[in-house]
N, CA, C and O atoms as a GROMACS GRO file, in nm:
protein
  452
    1UNK      N    1  -0.362   6.700  -2.740
    1UNK     CA    2  -0.352   6.624  -2.618
    1UNK      C    3  -0.207   6.617  -2.577
    1UNK      O    4  -0.119   6.585  -2.657
    2UNK      N    5  -0.184   6.646  -2.454
    2UNK     CA    6  -0.049   6.648  -2.400
    2UNK      C    7  -0.020   6.516  -2.330
    2UNK      O    8  -0.097   6.472  -2.245
    3UNK      N    9   0.092   6.453  -2.366
    3UNK     CA   10   0.132   6.328  -2.302
    3UNK      C   11   0.189   6.357  -2.164
    3UNK      O   12   0.260   6.456  -2.143
    4UNK      N   13   0.157   6.273  -2.072
    4UNK     CA   14   0.205   6.289  -1.936
    4UNK      C   15   0.295   6.171  -1.902
    4UNK      O   16   0.255   6.056  -1.916
    5UNK      N   17   0.413   6.199  -1.858
    5UNK     CA   18   0.508   6.095  -1.819
    5UNK      C   19   0.500   6.074  -1.668
    5UNK      O   20   0.496   6.170  -1.591
    6UNK      N   21   0.499   5.948  -1.628
    6UNK     CA   22   0.500   5.918  -1.486
    6UNK      C   23   0.644   5.916  -1.435
    6UNK      O   24   0.735   5.870  -1.504
    7UNK      N   25   0.661   5.967  -1.317
    7UNK     CA   26   0.796   5.971  -1.262
    7UNK      C   27   0.841   5.831  -1.222
    7UNK      O   28   0.758   5.743  -1.198
    8UNK      N   29   0.971   5.811  -1.215
    8UNK     CA   30   1.028   5.683  -1.175
    8UNK      C   31   0.985   5.646  -1.034
    8UNK      O   32   0.965   5.527  -1.005
    9UNK      N   33   0.971   5.742  -0.947
    9UNK     CA   34   0.930   5.716  -0.810
    9UNK      C   35   0.789   5.659  -0.804
    9UNK      O   36   0.760   5.573  -0.721
   10UNK      N   37   0.700   5.706  -0.891
   10UNK     CA   38   0.561   5.658  -0.892
   10UNK      C   39   0.552   5.517  -0.949
   10UNK      O   40   0.462   5.442  -0.914
   11UNK      N   41   0.645   5.481  -1.036
   11UNK     CA   42   0.643   5.348  -1.095
   11UNK      C   43   0.718   5.244  -1.012
   11UNK      O   44   0.690   5.124  -1.023
   12UNK      N   45   0.811   5.286  -0.929
   12UNK     CA   46   0.897   5.192  -0.860
   12UNK      C   47   0.821   5.107  -0.757
   12UNK      O   48   0.849   4.988  -0.745
   13UNK      N   49   0.727   5.164  -0.683
   13UNK     CA   50   0.655   5.086  -0.583
   13UNK      C   51   0.571   4.976  -0.647
   13UNK      O   52   0.582   4.861  -0.605
   14UNK      N   53   0.485   5.007  -0.746
   14UNK     CA   54   0.408   4.898  -0.807
   14UNK      C   55   0.497   4.793  -0.873
   14UNK      O   56   0.465   4.674  -0.869
   15UNK      N   57   0.605   4.835  -0.934
   15UNK     CA   58   0.696   4.740  -0.997
   15UNK      C   59   0.762   4.651  -0.892
   15UNK      O   60   0.772   4.530  -0.913
   16UNK      N   61   0.806   4.708  -0.782
   16UNK     CA   62   0.868   4.630  -0.676
   16UNK      C   63   0.768   4.533  -0.613
   16UNK      O   64   0.803   4.420  -0.580
   17UNK      N   65   0.644   4.577  -0.597
   17UNK     CA   66   0.541   4.490  -0.541
   17UNK      C   67   0.513   4.372  -0.632
   17UNK      O   68   0.503   4.258  -0.585
   18UNK      N   69   0.501   4.397  -0.761
   18UNK     CA   70   0.476   4.289  -0.857
   18UNK      C   71   0.593   4.191  -0.860
   18UNK      O   72   0.572   4.070  -0.865
   19UNK      N   73   0.714   4.241  -0.858
   19UNK     CA   74   0.833   4.155  -0.859
   19UNK      C   75   0.840   4.070  -0.732
   19UNK      O   76   0.873   3.951  -0.740
   20UNK      N   77   0.809   4.128  -0.618
   20UNK     CA   78   0.810   4.052  -0.493
   20UNK      C   79   0.705   3.941  -0.495
   20UNK      O   80   0.729   3.831  -0.445
   21UNK      N   81   0.589   3.969  -0.551
   21UNK     CA   82   0.483   3.868  -0.559
   21UNK      C   83   0.526   3.752  -0.648
   21UNK      O   84   0.499   3.637  -0.616
   22UNK      N   85   0.592   3.781  -0.758
   22UNK     CA   86   0.639   3.676  -0.847
   22UNK      C   87   0.745   3.589  -0.781
   22UNK      O   88   0.744   3.466  -0.796
   23UNK      N   89   0.835   3.650  -0.708
   23UNK     CA   90   0.942   3.576  -0.644
   23UNK      C   91   0.893   3.496  -0.525
   23UNK      O   92   0.952   3.392  -0.493
   24UNK      N   93   0.787   3.540  -0.460
   24UNK     CA   94   0.734   3.470  -0.343
   24UNK      C   95   0.641   3.356  -0.379
   24UNK      O   96   0.615   3.269  -0.296
   25UNK      N   97   0.591   3.354  -0.502
   25UNK     CA   98   0.497   3.250  -0.543
   25UNK      C   99   0.566   3.114  -0.544
   25UNK      O  100   0.679   3.102  -0.591
   26UNK      N  101   0.499   3.012  -0.492
   26UNK     CA  102   0.560   2.879  -0.494
   26UNK      C  103   0.573   2.829  -0.637
   26UNK      O  104   0.485   2.851  -0.721
   27UNK      N  105   0.683   2.762  -0.663
   27UNK     CA  106   0.703   2.710  -0.797
   27UNK      C  107   0.692   2.558  -0.795
   27UNK      O  108   0.739   2.493  -0.703
   28UNK      N  109   0.629   2.504  -0.896
   28UNK     CA  110   0.618   2.359  -0.908
   28UNK      C  111   0.749   2.307  -0.964
   28UNK      O  112   0.804   2.363  -1.059
   29UNK      N  113   0.798   2.201  -0.907
   29UNK     CA  114   0.920   2.141  -0.959
   29UNK      C  115   0.900   1.991  -0.971
   29UNK      O  116   0.824   1.930  -0.897
   30UNK      N  117   0.970   1.937  -1.064
   30UNK     CA  118   0.959   1.794  -1.091
   30UNK      C  119   1.029   1.713  -0.982
   30UNK      O  120   1.133   1.753  -0.930
   31UNK      N  121   0.970   1.600  -0.951
   31UNK     CA  122   1.028   1.507  -0.854
   31UNK      C  123   1.042   1.371  -0.923
   31UNK      O  124   0.959   1.334  -1.006
   32UNK      N  125   1.147   1.299  -0.889
   32UNK     CA  126   1.166   1.164  -0.941
   32UNK      C  127   1.124   1.065  -0.833
   32UNK      O  128   1.176   1.069  -0.721
   33UNK      N  129   1.030   0.977  -0.868
   33UNK     CA  130   0.978   0.878  -0.774
   33UNK      C  131   1.014   0.737  -0.821
   33UNK      O  132   1.036   0.712  -0.940
   34UNK      N  133   1.018   0.645  -0.725
   34UNK     CA  134   1.047   0.504  -0.751
   34UNK      C  135   0.938   0.419  -0.686
   34UNK      O  136   0.903   0.442  -0.570
   35UNK      N  137   0.884   0.322  -0.760
   35UNK     CA  138   0.784   0.228  -0.708
   35UNK      C  139   0.858   0.131  -0.618
   35UNK      O  140   0.943   0.055  -0.666
   36UNK      N  141   0.829   0.132  -0.488
   36UNK     CA  142   0.906   0.056  -0.390
   36UNK      C  143   0.811  -0.011  -0.292
   36UNK      O  144   0.764   0.053  -0.198
   37UNK      N  145   0.782  -0.138  -0.312
   37UNK     CA  146   0.683  -0.206  -0.229
   37UNK      C  147   0.737  -0.262  -0.098
   37UNK      O  148   0.659  -0.306  -0.014
   38UNK      N  149   0.870  -0.262  -0.080
   38UNK     CA  150   0.920  -0.318   0.045
   38UNK      C  151   0.955  -0.212   0.149
   38UNK      O  152   1.009  -0.246   0.255
   39UNK      N  153   0.927  -0.086   0.121
   39UNK     CA  154   0.938   0.020   0.221
   39UNK      C  155   1.078   0.056   0.264
   39UNK      O  156   1.177   0.012   0.206
   40UNK      N  157   1.084   0.138   0.368
   40UNK     CA  158   1.212   0.191   0.414
   40UNK      C  159   1.293   0.087   0.489
   40UNK      O  160   1.239  -0.007   0.548
   41UNK      N  161   1.422   0.106   0.487
   41UNK     CA  162   1.513   0.018   0.559
   41UNK      C  163   1.556  -0.104   0.482
   41UNK      O  164   1.648  -0.175   0.524
   42UNK      N  165   1.493  -0.131   0.370
   42UNK     CA  166   1.527  -0.247   0.288
   42UNK      C  167   1.571  -0.199   0.151
   42UNK      O  168   1.494  -0.137   0.079
   43UNK      N  169   1.695  -0.227   0.115
   43UNK     CA  170   1.743  -0.188  -0.017
   43UNK      C  171   1.668  -0.267  -0.125
   43UNK      O  172   1.627  -0.380  -0.101
   44UNK      N  173   1.651  -0.209  -0.240
   44UNK     CA  174   1.577  -0.272  -0.348
   44UNK      C  175   1.435  -0.220  -0.351
   44UNK      O  176   1.397  -0.136  -0.270
   45UNK      N  177   1.356  -0.272  -0.444
   45UNK     CA  178   1.223  -0.216  -0.466
   45UNK      C  179   1.109  -0.313  -0.440
   45UNK      O  180   0.994  -0.277  -0.465
   46UNK      N  181   1.135  -0.432  -0.393
   46UNK     CA  182   1.028  -0.526  -0.363
   46UNK      C  183   0.967  -0.584  -0.489
   46UNK      O  184   1.033  -0.594  -0.593
   47UNK      N  185   0.839  -0.623  -0.479
   47UNK     CA  186   0.774  -0.684  -0.594
   47UNK      C  187   0.693  -0.580  -0.672
   47UNK      O  188   0.702  -0.460  -0.644
   48UNK      N  189   0.618  -0.624  -0.768
   48UNK     CA  190   0.550  -0.532  -0.858
   48UNK      C  191   0.409  -0.495  -0.811
   48UNK      O  192   0.366  -0.382  -0.833
   49UNK      N  193   0.338  -0.586  -0.748
   49UNK     CA  194   0.195  -0.572  -0.723
   49UNK      C  195   0.158  -0.445  -0.646
   49UNK      O  196   0.230  -0.402  -0.556
   50UNK      N  197   0.045  -0.388  -0.683
   50UNK     CA  198  -0.008  -0.270  -0.616
   50UNK      C  199  -0.096  -0.190  -0.711
   50UNK      O  200  -0.113  -0.227  -0.827
   51UNK      N  201  -0.153  -0.081  -0.660
   51UNK     CA  202  -0.237   0.005  -0.742
   51UNK      C  203  -0.185   0.147  -0.735
   51UNK      O  204  -0.181   0.209  -0.629
   52UNK      N  205  -0.146   0.199  -0.850
   52UNK     CA  206  -0.097   0.336  -0.861
   52UNK      C  207  -0.215   0.428  -0.833
   52UNK      O  208  -0.314   0.427  -0.906
   53UNK      N  209  -0.205   0.507  -0.729
   53UNK     CA  210  -0.311   0.598  -0.690
   53UNK      C  211  -0.372   0.565  -0.555
   53UNK      O  212  -0.436   0.650  -0.493
   54UNK      N  213  -0.352   0.439  -0.508
   54UNK     CA  214  -0.401   0.403  -0.375
   54UNK      C  215  -0.295   0.335  -0.290
   54UNK      O  216  -0.304   0.341  -0.167
   55UNK      N  217  -0.197   0.270  -0.349
   55UNK     CA  218  -0.092   0.202  -0.273
   55UNK      C  219   0.016   0.301  -0.232
   55UNK      O  220   0.054   0.389  -0.309
   56UNK      N  221   0.065   0.286  -0.109
   56UNK     CA  222   0.167   0.377  -0.056
   56UNK      C  223   0.307   0.327  -0.091
   56UNK      O  224   0.386   0.294  -0.003
   57UNK      N  225   0.337   0.321  -0.221
   57UNK     CA  226   0.462   0.262  -0.267
   57UNK      C  227   0.556   0.358  -0.339
   57UNK      O  228   0.655   0.313  -0.396
   58UNK      N  229   0.529   0.487  -0.341
   58UNK     CA  230   0.618   0.581  -0.410
   58UNK      C  231   0.721   0.636  -0.312
   58UNK      O  232   0.685   0.687  -0.206
   59UNK      N  233   0.848   0.626  -0.348
   59UNK     CA  234   0.957   0.680  -0.269
   59UNK      C  235   1.049   0.762  -0.358
   59UNK      O  236   1.038   0.758  -0.480
   60UNK      N  237   1.140   0.836  -0.297
   60UNK     CA  238   1.234   0.919  -0.374
   60UNK      C  239   1.378   0.868  -0.366
   60UNK      O  240   1.468   0.930  -0.423
   61UNK      N  241   1.399   0.758  -0.297
   61UNK     CA  242   1.534   0.702  -0.283
   61UNK      C  243   1.567   0.612  -0.402
   61UNK      O  244   1.500   0.510  -0.422
   62UNK      N  245   1.668   0.647  -0.482
   62UNK     CA  246   1.702   0.566  -0.599
   62UNK      C  247   1.759   0.428  -0.565
   62UNK      O  248   1.776   0.344  -0.654
   63UNK      N  249   1.788   0.402  -0.437
   63UNK     CA  250   1.834   0.270  -0.396
   63UNK      C  251   1.720   0.186  -0.339
   63UNK      O  252   1.738   0.067  -0.312
   64UNK      N  253   1.604   0.248  -0.320
   64UNK     CA  254   1.489   0.175  -0.270
   64UNK      C  255   1.488   0.151  -0.121
   64UNK      O  256   1.416   0.063  -0.074
   65UNK      N  257   1.566   0.225  -0.045
   65UNK     CA  258   1.570   0.201   0.099
   65UNK      C  259   1.506   0.313   0.181
   65UNK      O  260   1.510   0.308   0.304
   66UNK      N  261   1.448   0.412   0.117
   66UNK     CA  262   1.384   0.523   0.189
   66UNK      C  263   1.237   0.498   0.215
   66UNK      O  264   1.182   0.396   0.173
   67UNK      N  265   1.174   0.590   0.286
   67UNK     CA  266   1.032   0.582   0.318
   67UNK      C  267   0.948   0.596   0.192
   67UNK      O  268   0.989   0.661   0.095
   68UNK      N  269   0.830   0.536   0.194
   68UNK     CA  270   0.738   0.545   0.081
   68UNK      C  271   0.605   0.601   0.128
   68UNK      O  272   0.576   0.601   0.248
   69UNK      N  273   0.524   0.649   0.034
   69UNK     CA  274   0.393   0.707   0.066
   69UNK      C  275   0.302   0.696  -0.055
   69UNK      O  276   0.347   0.669  -0.166
   70UNK      N  277   0.174   0.717  -0.033
   70UNK     CA  278   0.078   0.727  -0.143
   70UNK      C  279   0.084   0.871  -0.191
   70UNK      O  280   0.013   0.957  -0.139
   71UNK      N  281   0.167   0.897  -0.288
   71UNK     CA  282   0.198   1.031  -0.335
   71UNK      C  283   0.118   1.066  -0.459
   71UNK      O  284   0.097   0.981  -0.546
   72UNK      N  285   0.074   1.189  -0.467
   72UNK     CA  286   0.008   1.236  -0.588
   72UNK      C  287   0.116   1.274  -0.689
   72UNK      O  288   0.192   1.369  -0.667
   73UNK      N  289   0.123   1.201  -0.796
   73UNK     CA  290   0.221   1.227  -0.902
   73UNK      C  291   0.164   1.334  -0.995
   73UNK      O  292   0.046   1.328  -1.031
   74UNK      N  293   0.247   1.431  -1.033
   74UNK     CA  294   0.201   1.538  -1.122
   74UNK      C  295   0.256   1.518  -1.263
   74UNK      O  296   0.339   1.430  -1.286
   75UNK      N  297   0.208   1.598  -1.355
   75UNK     CA  298   0.254   1.587  -1.493
   75UNK      C  299   0.395   1.642  -1.512
   75UNK      O  300   0.446   1.640  -1.624
   76UNK      N  301   0.458   1.689  -1.407
   76UNK     CA  302   0.598   1.733  -1.414
   76UNK      C  303   0.694   1.624  -1.365
   76UNK      O  304   0.814   1.634  -1.387
   77UNK      N  305   0.641   1.523  -1.298
   77UNK     CA  306   0.723   1.423  -1.231
   77UNK      C  307   0.767   1.308  -1.323
   77UNK      O  308   0.709   1.283  -1.428
   78UNK      N  309   0.873   1.240  -1.278
   78UNK     CA  310   0.923   1.119  -1.344
   78UNK      C  311   0.903   1.003  -1.248
   78UNK      O  312   0.931   1.015  -1.129
   79UNK      N  313   0.856   0.891  -1.300
   79UNK     CA  314   0.841   0.772  -1.217
   79UNK      C  315   0.927   0.660  -1.274
   79UNK      O  316   0.945   0.648  -1.395
   80UNK      N  317   0.978   0.578  -1.183
   80UNK     CA  318   1.066   0.467  -1.221
   80UNK      C  319   1.014   0.338  -1.162
   80UNK      O  320   0.973   0.333  -1.046
   81UNK      N  321   1.018   0.234  -1.242
   81UNK     CA  322   0.989   0.099  -1.196
   81UNK      C  323   1.120   0.023  -1.209
   81UNK      O  324   1.152  -0.030  -1.315
   82UNK      N  325   1.196   0.018  -1.100
   82UNK     CA  326   1.330  -0.039  -1.103
   82UNK      C  327   1.429   0.062  -1.159
   82UNK      O  328   1.392   0.170  -1.203
   83UNK      N  329   1.557   0.023  -1.157
   83UNK     CA  330   1.665   0.106  -1.211
   83UNK      C  331   1.756   0.018  -1.296
   83UNK      O  332   1.727  -0.100  -1.318
   84UNK      N  333   1.865   0.074  -1.341
   84UNK     CA  334   1.961  -0.004  -1.418
   84UNK      C  335   2.027  -0.111  -1.332
   84UNK      O  336   2.070  -0.214  -1.382
   85UNK      N  337   2.035  -0.085  -1.201
   85UNK     CA  338   2.104  -0.178  -1.112
   85UNK      C  339   2.010  -0.267  -1.031
   85UNK      O  340   2.049  -0.376  -0.989
   86UNK      N  341   1.887  -0.222  -1.007
   86UNK     CA  342   1.796  -0.298  -0.921
   86UNK      C  343   1.659  -0.311  -0.986
   86UNK      O  344   1.597  -0.211  -1.023
   87UNK      N  345   1.614  -0.433  -0.999
   87UNK     CA  346   1.483  -0.459  -1.061
   87UNK      C  347   1.376  -0.474  -0.954
   87UNK      O  348   1.406  -0.495  -0.836
   88UNK      N  349   1.252  -0.463  -0.997
   88UNK     CA  350   1.141  -0.503  -0.912
   88UNK      C  351   1.140  -0.655  -0.907
   88UNK      O  352   1.207  -0.719  -0.987
   89UNK      N  353   1.065  -0.713  -0.814
   89UNK     CA  354   1.058  -0.858  -0.802
   89UNK      C  355   1.030  -0.927  -0.934
   89UNK      O  356   0.967  -0.870  -1.023
   90UNK      N  357   1.077  -1.049  -0.945
   90UNK     CA  358   1.068  -1.120  -1.073
   90UNK      C  359   0.938  -1.196  -1.093
   90UNK      O  360   0.917  -1.254  -1.200
   91UNK      N  361   0.850  -1.196  -0.993
   91UNK     CA  362   0.724  -1.267  -1.012
   91UNK      C  363   0.634  -1.190  -1.108
   91UNK      O  364   0.634  -1.067  -1.111
   92UNK      N  365   0.559  -1.264  -1.186
   92UNK     CA  366   0.468  -1.201  -1.281
   92UNK      C  367   0.349  -1.142  -1.205
   92UNK      O  368   0.276  -1.215  -1.139
   93UNK      N  369   0.330  -1.013  -1.214
   93UNK     CA  370   0.216  -0.947  -1.152
   93UNK      C  371   0.192  -0.815  -1.223
   93UNK      O  372   0.262  -0.781  -1.318
   94UNK      N  373   0.094  -0.741  -1.176
   94UNK     CA  374   0.058  -0.617  -1.244
   94UNK      C  375   0.048  -0.502  -1.146
   94UNK      O  376   0.036  -0.521  -1.025
   95UNK      N  377   0.055  -0.382  -1.201
   95UNK     CA  378   0.029  -0.260  -1.125
   95UNK      C  379  -0.100  -0.204  -1.180
   95UNK      O  380  -0.108  -0.166  -1.297
   96UNK      N  381  -0.202  -0.197  -1.096
   96UNK     CA  382  -0.328  -0.138  -1.137
   96UNK      C  383  -0.320   0.014  -1.134
   96UNK      O  384  -0.233   0.071  -1.068
   97UNK      N  385  -0.410   0.078  -1.204
   97UNK     CA  386  -0.416   0.224  -1.205
   97UNK      C  387  -0.552   0.265  -1.154
   97UNK      O  388  -0.655   0.214  -1.199
   98UNK      N  389  -0.554   0.359  -1.061
   98UNK     CA  390  -0.676   0.408  -1.000
   98UNK      C  391  -0.772   0.460  -1.106
   98UNK      O  392  -0.729   0.511  -1.210
   99UNK      N  393  -0.903   0.448  -1.081
   99UNK     CA  394  -1.004   0.498  -1.174
   99UNK      C  395  -0.979   0.646  -1.202
   99UNK      O  396  -0.948   0.722  -1.110
  100UNK      N  397  -0.993   0.686  -1.325
  100UNK     CA  398  -0.965   0.824  -1.363
  100UNK      C  399  -0.828   0.841  -1.425
  100UNK      O  400  -0.799   0.943  -1.487
  101UNK      N  401  -0.742   0.740  -1.408
  101UNK     CA  402  -0.611   0.743  -1.472
  101UNK      C  403  -0.509   0.825  -1.396
  101UNK      O  404  -0.537   0.879  -1.289
  102UNK      N  405  -0.392   0.833  -1.452
  102UNK     CA  406  -0.280   0.908  -1.395
  102UNK      C  407  -0.212   0.986  -1.506
  102UNK      O  408  -0.221   0.951  -1.624
  103UNK      N  409  -0.144   1.091  -1.468
  103UNK     CA  410  -0.067   1.171  -1.563
  103UNK      C  411   0.073   1.187  -1.508
  103UNK      O  412   0.092   1.214  -1.389
  104UNK      N  413   0.172   1.172  -1.594
  104UNK     CA  414   0.311   1.178  -1.552
  104UNK      C  415   0.395   1.231  -1.667
  104UNK      O  416   0.356   1.216  -1.783
  105UNK      N  417   0.507   1.292  -1.638
  105UNK     CA  418   0.593   1.345  -1.742
  105UNK      C  419   0.672   1.235  -1.812
  105UNK      O  420   0.684   1.234  -1.935
  106UNK      N  421   0.725   1.140  -1.732
  106UNK     CA  422   0.813   1.037  -1.788
  106UNK      C  423   0.804   0.910  -1.704
  106UNK      O  424   0.803   0.916  -1.581
  107UNK      N  425   0.797   0.796  -1.771
  107UNK     CA  426   0.799   0.667  -1.703
  107UNK      C  427   0.922   0.590  -1.752
  107UNK      O  428   0.945   0.580  -1.873
  108UNK      N  429   0.999   0.537  -1.658
  108UNK     CA  430   1.116   0.458  -1.693
  108UNK      C  431   1.104   0.320  -1.630
  108UNK      O  432   1.075   0.307  -1.511
  109UNK      N  433   1.128   0.219  -1.711
  109UNK     CA  434   1.137   0.083  -1.662
  109UNK      C  435   1.285   0.048  -1.663
  109UNK      O  436   1.347   0.042  -1.769
  110UNK      N  437   1.341   0.025  -1.544
  110UNK     CA  438   1.484   0.001  -1.530
  110UNK      C  439   1.533  -0.112  -1.617
  110UNK      O  440   1.462  -0.210  -1.638
  111UNK      N  441   1.653  -0.099  -1.667
  111UNK     CA  442   1.709  -0.203  -1.754
  111UNK      C  443   1.736  -0.332  -1.680
  111UNK      O  444   1.760  -0.435  -1.743
  112UNK      N  445   1.734  -0.329  -1.547
  112UNK     CA  446   1.749  -0.453  -1.470
  112UNK      C  447   1.619  -0.532  -1.467
  112UNK      O  448   1.617  -0.644  -1.416
  113UNK      N  449   1.509  -0.473  -1.521
  113UNK     CA  450   1.380  -0.543  -1.522
  113UNK      C  451   1.386  -0.665  -1.607
  113UNK      O  452   1.287  -0.736  -1.620
   0.00000   0.00000   0.00000
């Protein structure tokens, strides 16, 4: 049996096509979210009450003054309840979790809590 070698020209198109497909594919990246019940325009994070999975309290502003939404958190994301400088409200309350649970990469409770 005689081995047959493929020319570089015959291999270059399929290789280039595969490489282009890999580079064009969307990549998942981690996002850091903050539980912020007082919404945009107000610095700080408001109080604690709400339900993770139905309440529109997730924002990406580490100062707590940006817009918030009911965001789907992925297992690549980090969530924060307060920060080292700003705590959630001091009243005793709870954050409920939607039926079926949630998955997250990292949860941080700010040292100002």
